[in-house]
Coordinates of C-alpha atoms in Angstrom, one line a residue:
X499 CA -30.3 -34.9 -14.4
X500 CA -28.7 -32.8 -12.0
X501 CA -28.5 -33.1 -8.2
X502 CA -31.1 -30.9 -6.9
X503 CA -28.9 -30.1 -3.7
X504 CA -26.8 -28.2 -6.2
X505 CA -28.9 -25.2 -5.8
X506 CA -30.8 -26.2 -2.5
X507 CA -31.4 -22.6 -1.3
X508 CA -34.0 -21.6 -4.1
X509 CA -37.5 -22.8 -3.7
X510 CA -38.8 -23.4 -7.0
X511 CA -42.4 -23.7 -6.0
X512 CA -44.2 -22.4 -3.3
X513 CA -46.7 -24.6 -1.6
X514 CA -47.6 -22.9 1.7
X515 CA -51.1 -22.3 2.3
X516 CA -50.2 -19.0 3.7
X517 CA -49.0 -17.8 0.1
X518 CA -52.2 -19.2 -1.8
X519 CA -50.4 -22.0 -3.8
X520 CA -51.9 -24.9 -2.0
X521 CA -55.1 -26.7 -3.0
X522 CA -57.7 -24.8 -1.5
X523 CA -60.6 -27.5 -1.9
X524 CA -62.2 -26.0 -5.0
X525 CA -62.1 -27.2 -8.3
X526 CA -59.8 -24.4 -9.9
X527 CA -57.2 -26.0 -7.4
X528 CA -57.7 -29.6 -8.5
X529 CA -55.3 -30.1 -11.4
X530 CA -57.5 -33.3 -12.5
X531 CA -60.7 -31.7 -12.1
X532 CA -63.0 -30.9 -15.3
X533 CA -63.1 -27.5 -14.4
X534 CA -59.5 -26.9 -14.2
X535 CA -58.7 -24.6 -17.4
X536 CA -55.5 -26.4 -17.9
X537 CA -56.8 -29.8 -17.4
X538 CA -53.4 -30.8 -15.8
X539 CA -53.2 -34.7 -15.0
X540 CA -50.7 -35.4 -12.2
X541 CA -49.7 -39.2 -11.8
X542 CA -47.4 -40.5 -8.9
X543 CA -45.6 -42.2 -11.8
X544 CA -44.7 -38.6 -13.4
X545 CA -41.9 -37.6 -11.2
X546 CA -38.7 -35.9 -12.4
X547 CA -35.8 -37.8 -12.9
X548 CA -33.4 -36.1 -10.3
X549 CA -32.1 -36.0 -7.0
X550 CA -33.6 -33.7 -4.4
X551 CA -33.7 -34.0 -0.5
X552 CA -37.1 -33.7 1.1
X553 CA -38.1 -30.0 3.1
X554 CA -40.0 -29.6 5.9
X555 CA -42.4 -27.8 3.3
X556 CA -42.9 -30.9 1.1
X557 CA -43.6 -33.3 4.3
X558 CA -45.8 -30.5 5.8
X559 CA -48.3 -30.6 2.7
X560 CA -47.7 -33.9 1.0
X561 CA -50.8 -34.0 -1.3
X562 CA -50.5 -30.3 -1.9
X563 CA -50.0 -29.5 -5.9
X564 CA -49.2 -26.2 -7.6
X565 CA -52.5 -24.0 -8.2
X566 CA -52.4 -23.3 -12.0
X567 CA -53.6 -19.6 -12.9
X568 CA -54.5 -18.1 -15.9
X569 CA -56.1 -19.5 -19.1
X570 CA -55.3 -21.9 -21.3
X571 CA -51.4 -20.7 -22.1
X572 CA -48.6 -21.7 -20.0
X573 CA -47.8 -17.9 -19.3
X574 CA -46.7 -17.2 -15.7
X575 CA -49.1 -14.8 -14.0
X576 CA -48.3 -12.0 -11.6
X577 CA -50.8 -10.9 -9.1
X578 CA -52.0 -8.2 -11.1
X579 CA -52.8 -10.6 -14.1
X580 CA -49.5 -9.3 -15.8
X581 CA -46.7 -11.9 -17.5
X582 CA -43.9 -11.8 -15.3
X583 CA -41.2 -13.9 -14.3
X584 CA -40.3 -15.4 -10.4
X585 CA -38.1 -12.1 -9.9
X586 CA -40.9 -10.0 -10.4
X587 CA -39.6 -8.1 -13.4
X588 CA -41.5 -8.7 -16.8
X589 CA -39.6 -10.2 -19.6
X590 CA -39.4 -6.8 -21.5
X591 CA -37.7 -5.2 -18.3
X592 CA -35.1 -7.7 -17.9
X593 CA -34.1 -7.7 -21.7
X594 CA -33.7 -3.8 -21.4
X595 CA -31.5 -3.8 -18.5
X596 CA -28.1 -1.8 -19.6
X597 CA -25.7 -4.2 -21.1
X598 CA -23.3 -3.5 -18.5
X599 CA -25.6 -4.4 -15.6
X600 CA -26.5 -7.6 -17.9
X601 CA -22.9 -8.3 -17.9
X602 CA -22.3 -8.1 -14.3
X603 CA -25.4 -10.1 -13.4
X604 CA -24.1 -12.8 -15.6
X605 CA -20.9 -12.8 -14.2
X606 CA -21.7 -12.9 -10.7
X607 CA -24.3 -15.8 -11.1
X608 CA -21.9 -17.6 -13.3
X609 CA -19.4 -17.6 -10.6
X610 CA -21.8 -18.8 -8.1
X611 CA -22.8 -21.5 -10.4
X612 CA -19.2 -22.7 -11.0
X613 CA -18.2 -22.6 -7.3
X614 CA -21.1 -25.1 -6.7
X615 CA -20.6 -27.6 -9.8
X616 CA -17.1 -27.9 -9.8
X617 CA -16.6 -30.1 -6.6
X618 CA -19.3 -32.3 -7.7
X619 CA -17.9 -32.7 -11.2
X620 CA -14.5 -33.6 -9.7
X621 CA -16.4 -36.1 -7.4
X622 CA -18.2 -37.4 -10.5
X623 CA -14.8 -37.9 -12.0
X624 CA -13.5 -39.9 -9.2
X625 CA -17.1 -42.3 -9.4
X626 CA -16.4 -42.9 -13.5
X627 CA -12.6 -44.1 -12.5
X628 CA -13.4 -45.5 -9.3
X629 CA -11.5 -48.9 -10.6
X630 CA -8.2 -49.1 -8.5
X631 CA -6.5 -49.4 -11.8
X632 CA -7.0 -45.7 -12.4
X633 CA -5.9 -44.8 -9.0
X634 CA -2.8 -43.3 -10.0
X635 CA -3.9 -41.4 -13.0
X636 CA -6.9 -39.8 -11.3
X637 CA -5.4 -36.1 -11.9
X638 CA -5.3 -36.3 -15.5
X639 CA -8.5 -38.2 -15.7
X640 CA -10.5 -35.9 -13.4
X641 CA -9.2 -33.2 -15.3
X642 CA -10.9 -34.7 -18.4
X643 CA -14.2 -34.7 -16.4
X644 CA -13.9 -31.2 -16.0
X645 CA -12.7 -30.2 -19.6
X646 CA -16.0 -32.3 -20.5
X647 CA -17.9 -30.0 -18.3
X648 CA -16.5 -27.2 -20.0
X649 CA -17.3 -28.3 -23.3
X650 CA -21.1 -29.2 -22.5
X651 CA -21.5 -25.8 -20.8
X652 CA -20.0 -24.2 -24.1
X653 CA -22.4 -26.0 -26.1
X654 CA -25.3 -25.4 -24.3
X655 CA -24.5 -21.5 -23.7
X656 CA -24.1 -21.5 -27.8
X657 CA -26.7 -23.7 -29.1
X658 CA -29.4 -23.7 -26.6
X659 CA -32.4 -22.0 -27.0
X660 CA -32.5 -21.3 -23.3
X661 CA -29.5 -18.6 -22.9
X662 CA -29.3 -18.9 -19.3
X663 CA -28.9 -22.4 -19.3
X664 CA -26.4 -24.6 -17.4
X665 CA -25.2 -28.0 -18.9
X666 CA -22.5 -30.3 -17.2
X667 CA -21.5 -33.9 -16.7
X668 CA -24.6 -35.4 -15.5
X669 CA -25.2 -38.5 -13.1
X670 CA -27.7 -40.2 -15.5
X671 CA -25.2 -41.5 -17.3
X672 CA -22.8 -42.0 -14.4
X673 CA -23.4 -45.4 -13.5
X674 CA -23.0 -46.6 -17.0
X675 CA -19.9 -44.9 -17.8
X676 CA -18.5 -46.4 -14.2
X677 CA -19.6 -50.0 -15.2
X678 CA -17.9 -49.5 -18.6
X679 CA -14.6 -48.1 -17.3
X680 CA -14.6 -51.3 -14.7
X681 CA -15.6 -53.6 -17.5
X682 CA -12.9 -52.4 -19.6
X683 CA -10.3 -52.4 -16.9
X684 CA -11.2 -56.3 -16.0
X685 CA -10.9 -57.1 -19.6
X686 CA -7.7 -55.4 -20.8
X687 CA -6.1 -56.8 -17.3
X688 CA -7.3 -60.2 -18.1
X689 CA -5.6 -60.2 -21.5
X690 CA -2.1 -59.2 -19.9
X691 CA -1.9 -55.5 -21.3
X692 CA -0.2 -52.7 -19.3
X693 CA -1.7 -49.6 -17.7
X694 CA -0.7 -47.5 -20.9
X695 CA -3.4 -50.0 -22.9
X696 CA -5.8 -49.8 -19.9
X697 CA -5.6 -46.1 -20.1
X698 CA -5.8 -45.8 -23.8
X699 CA -8.8 -48.1 -24.2
X700 CA -10.8 -46.7 -21.3
X701 CA -10.3 -43.1 -22.4
X702 CA -11.0 -43.7 -26.0
X703 CA -13.7 -46.4 -25.2
X704 CA -16.1 -44.0 -23.0
X705 CA -15.6 -41.0 -25.5
X706 CA -16.5 -43.0 -28.5
X707 CA -19.5 -44.4 -26.2
X708 CA -20.4 -40.7 -25.4
X709 CA -20.1 -39.7 -29.1
X710 CA -22.5 -42.3 -30.0
X711 CA -25.1 -41.5 -27.2
X712 CA -24.9 -37.8 -28.6
X713 CA -25.7 -39.4 -32.1
X714 CA -28.6 -41.5 -30.6
X715 CA -30.0 -38.3 -28.8
X716 CA -29.8 -36.2 -32.1
X717 CA -31.7 -39.1 -33.8
X718 CA -34.4 -39.5 -31.2
X719 CA -34.7 -35.3 -31.4
X720 CA -34.4 -35.3 -35.5
X721 CA -37.1 -37.8 -35.8
X722 CA -39.5 -36.2 -33.2
X723 CA -39.5 -39.3 -30.8
X724 CA -39.0 -37.4 -27.4
X725 CA -42.4 -38.6 -26.5
X726 CA -41.7 -42.1 -26.8
X727 CA -38.8 -42.6 -24.7
X728 CA -40.7 -40.8 -22.0
X729 CA -42.8 -44.0 -21.1
X730 CA -39.9 -45.5 -18.8
X731 CA -42.1 -46.3 -15.7
X732 CA -40.8 -44.0 -12.8
X733 CA -40.9 -47.1 -10.2
X734 CA -38.1 -48.2 -12.5
X735 CA -36.4 -44.9 -12.5
X736 CA -36.9 -44.7 -8.7
X737 CA -35.1 -48.2 -8.4
X738 CA -32.2 -46.7 -10.7
X739 CA -31.8 -43.5 -8.7
X740 CA -31.8 -45.3 -5.4
X741 CA -28.9 -47.5 -6.9
X742 CA -27.2 -44.5 -8.0
X743 CA -27.3 -43.1 -4.4
X744 CA -26.1 -46.5 -3.3
X745 CA -23.4 -46.7 -5.8
X746 CA -22.1 -43.1 -4.7
X747 CA -22.3 -44.0 -1.1
X748 CA -20.0 -47.1 -1.8
X749 CA -17.7 -45.3 -3.9
X750 CA -17.2 -42.7 -1.4
X751 CA -16.6 -45.1 1.2
X752 CA -14.2 -47.1 -0.9
X753 CA -12.4 -43.8 -1.7
X754 CA -12.0 -42.8 1.7
X755 CA -10.8 -45.9 2.4
X756 CA -8.1 -46.5 -0.2
X757 CA -9.8 -49.7 -1.2
X758 CA -11.6 -51.0 -4.4
X759 CA -15.4 -52.3 -3.3
X760 CA -17.5 -53.5 -6.2
X761 CA -20.5 -55.1 -3.9
X762 CA -21.9 -55.6 -0.6
X763 CA -19.9 -59.0 -0.4
X764 CA -16.6 -57.0 -0.3
X765 CA -17.7 -54.5 2.2
X766 CA -15.8 -56.6 5.0
X767 CA -12.9 -54.9 3.6
X768 CA -13.6 -51.6 5.1
X769 CA -14.1 -52.6 8.6
X770 CA -10.4 -52.3 9.4
X771 CA -9.2 -49.9 12.5
X772 CA -7.3 -47.9 10.1
X773 CA -9.7 -47.8 7.3
X774 CA -12.7 -46.9 9.9
X775 CA -10.2 -43.9 11.0
X776 CA -10.2 -42.8 7.4
X777 CA -13.8 -42.9 6.4
X778 CA -15.5 -41.8 9.9
X779 CA -15.0 -38.0 9.3
X780 CA -16.0 -37.9 5.7
X781 CA -19.0 -39.9 6.8
X782 CA -20.2 -37.7 9.2
X783 CA -19.3 -34.6 7.2
X784 CA -21.6 -35.6 4.6
X785 CA -24.5 -36.6 6.6
X786 CA -24.2 -33.4 8.4
X787 CA -23.7 -31.4 5.0
X788 CA -26.9 -33.1 3.8
X789 CA -29.0 -32.0 7.1
X790 CA -27.6 -28.5 7.0
X791 CA -28.4 -28.1 3.3
X792 CA -32.0 -29.6 4.2
X793 CA -32.9 -27.7 7.1
X794 CA -31.0 -23.9 6.4
X795 CA -31.7 -23.9 2.9
X796 CA -29.8 -20.7 2.1
X797 CA -27.5 -20.3 -1.0
X798 CA -24.4 -19.9 1.2
X799 CA -24.7 -23.5 3.1
X800 CA -23.4 -25.8 0.7
X801 CA -20.3 -23.8 -0.3
X802 CA -19.6 -22.8 3.3
X803 CA -19.8 -26.7 4.3
X804 CA -17.5 -27.5 1.6
X805 CA -14.9 -24.8 2.4
X806 CA -15.4 -25.8 6.3
X807 CA -14.2 -29.1 5.4
X808 CA -11.3 -28.7 3.5
X809 CA -10.3 -25.9 6.0
X810 CA -10.8 -28.3 9.2
X811 CA -8.8 -30.7 7.4
X812 CA -5.9 -28.7 7.1
X813 CA -6.4 -27.3 10.8
X814 CA -6.2 -30.7 12.1
X815 CA -2.8 -31.4 10.2
X816 CA -1.3 -28.2 11.4
X817 CA -2.7 -28.9 14.8
X818 CA -1.0 -32.5 15.1
X819 CA 2.0 -31.4 13.4
X820 CA 1.4 -33.6 10.5
X821 CA 2.9 -32.4 6.8
X822 CA 1.0 -33.2 3.6
X823 CA 3.5 -36.0 2.8
X824 CA 2.5 -37.7 6.2
X825 CA -1.1 -37.4 5.4
X826 CA -0.6 -38.9 2.2
X827 CA 1.2 -41.6 3.1
X828 CA -1.5 -42.2 5.9
X829 CA -4.2 -42.2 3.2
X830 CA -6.0 -38.9 3.8
X831 CA -4.7 -37.7 0.6
X832 CA -4.6 -39.9 -2.5
X833 CA -1.5 -40.9 -4.1
X834 CA -1.1 -40.0 -7.5
X835 CA 1.3 -39.0 -10.3
X836 CA 1.4 -35.2 -10.9
X837 CA -0.7 -34.1 -14.0
X838 CA 1.5 -32.7 -16.5
X839 CA 0.7 -29.1 -18.5
X840 CA -3.1 -28.6 -19.5
X841 CA -2.6 -29.6 -22.8
X842 CA -1.2 -33.2 -22.1
X843 CA -4.6 -34.0 -20.6
X844 CA -5.4 -35.9 -23.7
X845 CA -2.1 -37.9 -23.4
X846 CA -3.6 -41.3 -22.8
X847 CA -5.7 -41.1 -25.7
X848 CA -3.9 -43.3 -28.0
X849 CA -5.8 -45.1 -30.6
X850 CA -2.6 -47.4 -31.7
X851 CA -2.8 -48.6 -27.9
X852 CA -6.4 -49.5 -27.7
X853 CA -7.4 -52.7 -27.2
X854 CA -10.5 -52.9 -29.7
X855 CA -11.8 -56.2 -29.0
X856 CA -12.9 -54.8 -25.5
X857 CA -15.7 -52.3 -26.9
X858 CA -18.1 -54.5 -28.6
X859 CA -19.1 -55.9 -25.2
X860 CA -20.3 -52.2 -24.1
X861 CA -23.2 -52.0 -26.8
X862 CA -25.8 -53.0 -24.9
X863 CA -24.8 -50.6 -21.9
X864 CA -24.6 -47.6 -24.6
X865 CA -28.0 -48.5 -25.9
X866 CA -29.4 -48.5 -22.0
X867 CA -27.8 -45.2 -21.4
X868 CA -29.2 -43.5 -24.5
X869 CA -32.7 -44.3 -23.6
X870 CA -32.2 -43.2 -19.7
X871 CA -30.4 -40.0 -20.9
X872 CA -32.9 -39.1 -23.2
X873 CA -35.7 -39.4 -20.4
X874 CA -33.8 -37.6 -17.9
X875 CA -33.1 -35.0 -20.2
X876 CA -36.7 -34.7 -21.0
X877 CA -37.8 -34.2 -17.4
X878 CA -35.3 -31.7 -16.8
X879 CA -36.8 -29.5 -19.9
X880 CA -40.0 -30.3 -18.2
X881 CA -38.8 -28.8 -15.0
X882 CA -37.6 -25.6 -16.7
X883 CA -40.5 -25.6 -18.8
X884 CA -42.7 -24.8 -15.8
X885 CA -40.8 -22.3 -14.4
X886 CA -40.2 -20.5 -17.6
X887 CA -44.1 -20.4 -18.0
X888 CA -44.2 -21.1 -21.8
X889 CA -43.9 -24.5 -24.0
X890 CA -40.2 -25.8 -24.8
X891 CA -39.8 -28.2 -27.9
X892 CA -38.7 -31.2 -26.3
X893 CA -37.4 -32.8 -29.5
X894 CA -35.2 -29.6 -30.3
X895 CA -33.8 -29.6 -26.7
X896 CA -33.0 -33.3 -27.2
X897 CA -31.3 -32.3 -30.2
X898 CA -29.4 -29.7 -28.0
X899 CA -28.0 -32.4 -25.5
X900 CA -27.3 -34.8 -28.3
X901 CA -25.2 -32.2 -29.7
X902 CA -23.2 -31.4 -26.9
X903 CA -22.9 -35.0 -26.1
X904 CA -21.3 -35.4 -29.5
X905 CA -18.6 -33.1 -29.1
X906 CA -18.1 -33.9 -25.6
X907 CA -17.1 -37.5 -26.8
X908 CA -15.3 -35.9 -29.6
X909 CA -13.1 -34.2 -27.0
X910 CA -12.3 -36.8 -24.9
X911 CA -15.2 -36.5 -22.7
X912 CA -18.4 -37.8 -21.0
X913 CA -22.1 -38.1 -21.0
X914 CA -24.0 -34.7 -19.5
X915 CA -27.1 -32.8 -19.9
X916 CA -29.2 -29.7 -18.4
X917 CA -28.4 -29.0 -14.9
X918 CA -32.1 -28.0 -14.6
X919 CA -31.8 -26.9 -10.7
X920 CA -29.0 -24.5 -11.7
X921 CA -30.8 -23.3 -14.8
X922 CA -33.8 -22.2 -12.9
X923 CA -31.7 -20.7 -10.4
X924 CA -30.1 -18.6 -12.9
X925 CA -33.4 -18.0 -14.6
X926 CA -34.9 -16.8 -11.3
X927 CA -32.0 -14.4 -10.9
X928 CA -33.0 -12.5 -13.8
X929 CA -30.3 -13.6 -16.2
X930 CA -31.6 -13.5 -20.0
X931 CA -28.2 -13.7 -21.4
X932 CA -25.3 -16.2 -22.3
X933 CA -22.9 -14.7 -20.1
X934 CA -23.7 -16.6 -16.8
X935 CA -22.9 -19.9 -19.0
X936 CA -19.9 -18.8 -20.4
X937 CA -18.4 -17.6 -17.0
X938 CA -18.9 -21.3 -15.6
X939 CA -17.1 -22.7 -18.8
X940 CA -14.2 -20.1 -17.9
X941 CA -13.9 -21.0 -14.5
X942 CA -13.6 -24.6 -15.3
X943 CA -10.9 -23.9 -18.2
X944 CA -9.2 -21.9 -15.5
X945 CA -9.1 -25.0 -13.1
X946 CA -8.0 -27.1 -15.9
X947 CA -4.7 -25.2 -16.9
X948 CA -3.8 -24.5 -13.2
X949 CA 0.1 -25.5 -13.1
X950 CA -0.6 -28.1 -10.1
X951 CA -3.2 -30.7 -9.6
X952 CA -5.8 -29.6 -7.4
X953 CA -6.9 -33.2 -6.4
X954 CA -3.3 -33.7 -4.8
X955 CA -4.3 -31.2 -2.5
X956 CA -7.6 -31.9 -1.6
X957 CA -8.2 -34.8 1.2
X958 CA -10.0 -37.6 -0.1
X959 CA -12.7 -37.1 2.8
X960 CA -13.9 -34.0 0.8
X961 CA -15.0 -36.0 -2.3
X962 CA -16.0 -38.9 -0.1
X963 CA -18.3 -36.8 2.0
X964 CA -19.9 -35.1 -1.2
X965 CA -20.7 -38.7 -2.4
X966 CA -22.2 -39.7 1.2
X967 CA -24.4 -36.6 0.7
X968 CA -25.6 -37.8 -2.6
X969 CA -26.3 -41.3 -1.4
X970 CA -28.1 -40.1 1.7
X971 CA -30.2 -37.7 -0.3
X972 CA -31.0 -40.3 -3.0
X973 CA -31.8 -43.3 -1.0
X974 CA -33.9 -41.6 1.7
X975 CA -35.8 -40.3 -1.2
X976 CA -36.2 -43.4 -3.4
X977 CA -36.1 -46.3 -0.8
X978 CA -38.5 -44.9 1.8
X979 CA -40.3 -41.4 1.1
X980 CA -41.3 -42.5 -2.5
X981 CA -43.7 -44.7 -0.6
X982 CA -46.1 -42.0 0.3
X983 CA -46.2 -40.9 -3.6
X984 CA -47.1 -44.0 -5.4
X985 CA -49.3 -47.4 -4.8
X986 CA -47.9 -50.2 -2.9
X987 CA -47.3 -52.3 -6.0
X988 CA -45.7 -49.5 -7.6
X989 CA -43.2 -49.1 -4.5
X990 CA -42.3 -52.6 -4.6
X991 CA -41.6 -52.4 -8.3
X992 CA -39.3 -49.8 -7.2
X993 CA -37.7 -52.1 -4.5
X994 CA -37.3 -55.1 -6.7
X995 CA -35.7 -53.0 -9.4
X996 CA -33.1 -51.5 -6.9
X997 CA -32.5 -55.1 -6.1
X998 CA -32.3 -56.4 -9.5
X999 CA -29.8 -53.7 -10.5
X1000 CA -27.8 -54.6 -7.6
X1001 CA -27.5 -58.3 -8.2
X1002 CA -27.4 -58.4 -12.2
X1003 CA -26.3 -55.0 -13.5
X1004 CA -27.8 -51.7 -14.4
X1005 CA -29.0 -53.0 -18.2
X1006 CA -30.6 -56.0 -17.0
X1007 CA -32.0 -54.2 -13.9
X1008 CA -33.7 -51.7 -15.7
X1009 CA -35.0 -54.2 -18.2
X1010 CA -36.4 -57.0 -15.3
X1011 CA -37.8 -53.4 -13.5
X1012 CA -39.7 -52.7 -16.8
X1013 CA -40.9 -56.3 -17.1
X1014 CA -42.0 -56.6 -13.5
X1015 CA -44.1 -53.0 -14.0
X1016 CA -45.5 -54.5 -16.9
X1017 CA -46.7 -57.4 -15.1
X1018 CA -48.0 -55.6 -12.0
X1019 CA -49.9 -53.3 -14.4
X1020 CA -51.4 -56.2 -16.1
X1021 CA -52.6 -57.6 -12.7
X1022 CA -54.2 -54.0 -11.9
X1023 CA -51.4 -53.5 -9.2
X1024 CA -50.6 -49.6 -11.0
X1025 CA -54.1 -48.9 -11.0
X1026 CA -54.9 -49.1 -7.5
X1027 CA -55.9 -45.4 -6.3
X1028 CA -54.8 -43.6 -3.2
X1029 CA -55.2 -40.0 -2.7
X1030 CA -52.4 -38.8 -4.9
X1031 CA -53.0 -41.0 -7.7
X1032 CA -54.7 -39.5 -10.6
X1033 CA -53.0 -41.3 -13.6
X1034 CA -54.7 -44.3 -15.4
X1035 CA -51.8 -46.3 -16.9
X1036 CA -49.0 -45.5 -14.6
X1037 CA -46.8 -45.5 -17.7
X1038 CA -45.0 -42.4 -16.6
X1039 CA -45.8 -40.5 -19.9
X1040 CA -44.1 -37.4 -19.9
X1041 CA -47.3 -34.8 -20.4
X1042 CA -47.9 -31.3 -19.0
X1043 CA -48.8 -32.8 -15.5
X1044 CA -45.1 -34.4 -15.4
X1045 CA -43.4 -30.6 -15.7
X1046 CA -46.1 -29.7 -12.9
X1047 CA -45.2 -32.5 -10.7
X1048 CA -41.3 -32.4 -11.5
X1049 CA -41.7 -29.0 -10.2
X1050 CA -43.7 -29.5 -7.1
X1051 CA -41.5 -32.3 -5.7
X1052 CA -38.4 -29.7 -5.8
X1053 CA -39.7 -28.4 -2.5

């Protein structure tokens, strides 16, 4: 699952009535009509496991569905009836482009993708290791996150059936990894071990969990069980997504305030004069960036906002006469060790220092993470499938995701999957080669080998503002706007799942949400029809309609 705002400037589906894609009232435009040749069923339970900001288009046409054209196949049809892609060129024309032109196109869009995903990957590193015990070692730990993203990209660009695919460390497994890192820190410290043992246990433990995740995904794909993991109810998924938003926001506030926060009971630590001064600029910058992305929807908005935040920060330092050391001392920039050469990035991975007895307690978390990442990956593939206009083999793609996670784990990395928004963006740009993906990996490799730690010069409010933007996006979508897409009973399940995760943890919160969903279903609550309800069981089974719905809600 990739944040959709990573590519907020591309309208993946057109739903404007003026363009003829909205429901025109006849049976041909009704996905659930018996006269619909594709007979696609759309349910409010069938939504993409991803983040995405609402847009004026979606608010303007809340009940619109994509109008399916063509016959019984999934081929995208041009106005003239011929098979084309969204760029207006046929696949044959794209593949016949001169090699030099294809390389140049891949390099250009690879650089664009890298500019967008890199800051997000770094912020994900701060979330995984948000516990205060890891604070002094963040430069090296974030380099591990970037290396993991590079490994994922190399695997997807090499083995995926989609040569233009973009795959990185992903937020679907982020909370699980963060929970494990915090749990390991607590256990190791309680037994009186030093930081060297802590870092070895965390880095080795998380990488082993990622490798086991990869093996689990490959097993699911090998046994052709992708359809089984797609039954996780969407109200439960919605509650989990809302919690991801809350957790990102809480992590962003704690990062900017320079304090460790593990729950609402500790938020009072943020309300001191100095910490409020440190937090407010990033909070405002994150919310402003979200609304700029939401309203302007141009490819330059997000990178421009990110660059503006950093430039404004350093302009303010210059205008006030404050040096970087002064800013670091006050708390604007994190205090951290200077990372060594790139080949020392794995220096914390020392098997002889691992506190092995702390790892068995993470088994339930790994199993839960495997199920959630499998579902997330299937829904990412569903969105790509709709854009591509032809069937994809979900089991094969799940095996690719599993292989990528297995390799990432063996190299000291973390869980990841397709970044479907960036993959669709690259597809729509006419890229049909692997050059774009390899370019992203190359840029990430360059960041890793730089002789200075970038994080030592990036203000905390920059990462904090990105996390606040994710928080605003997810919590607005899955705690407020989702109520228009599902029944009241389903919305109650989503809210209760969010609350359960808050107070009992991710694994038990998800299990509790599933139990609540089954209870509500037996009572008939998930069959209460409304104008947008077309599913019978509400199970969230990923069928052809899920891809359609996943694509529809992107805009």
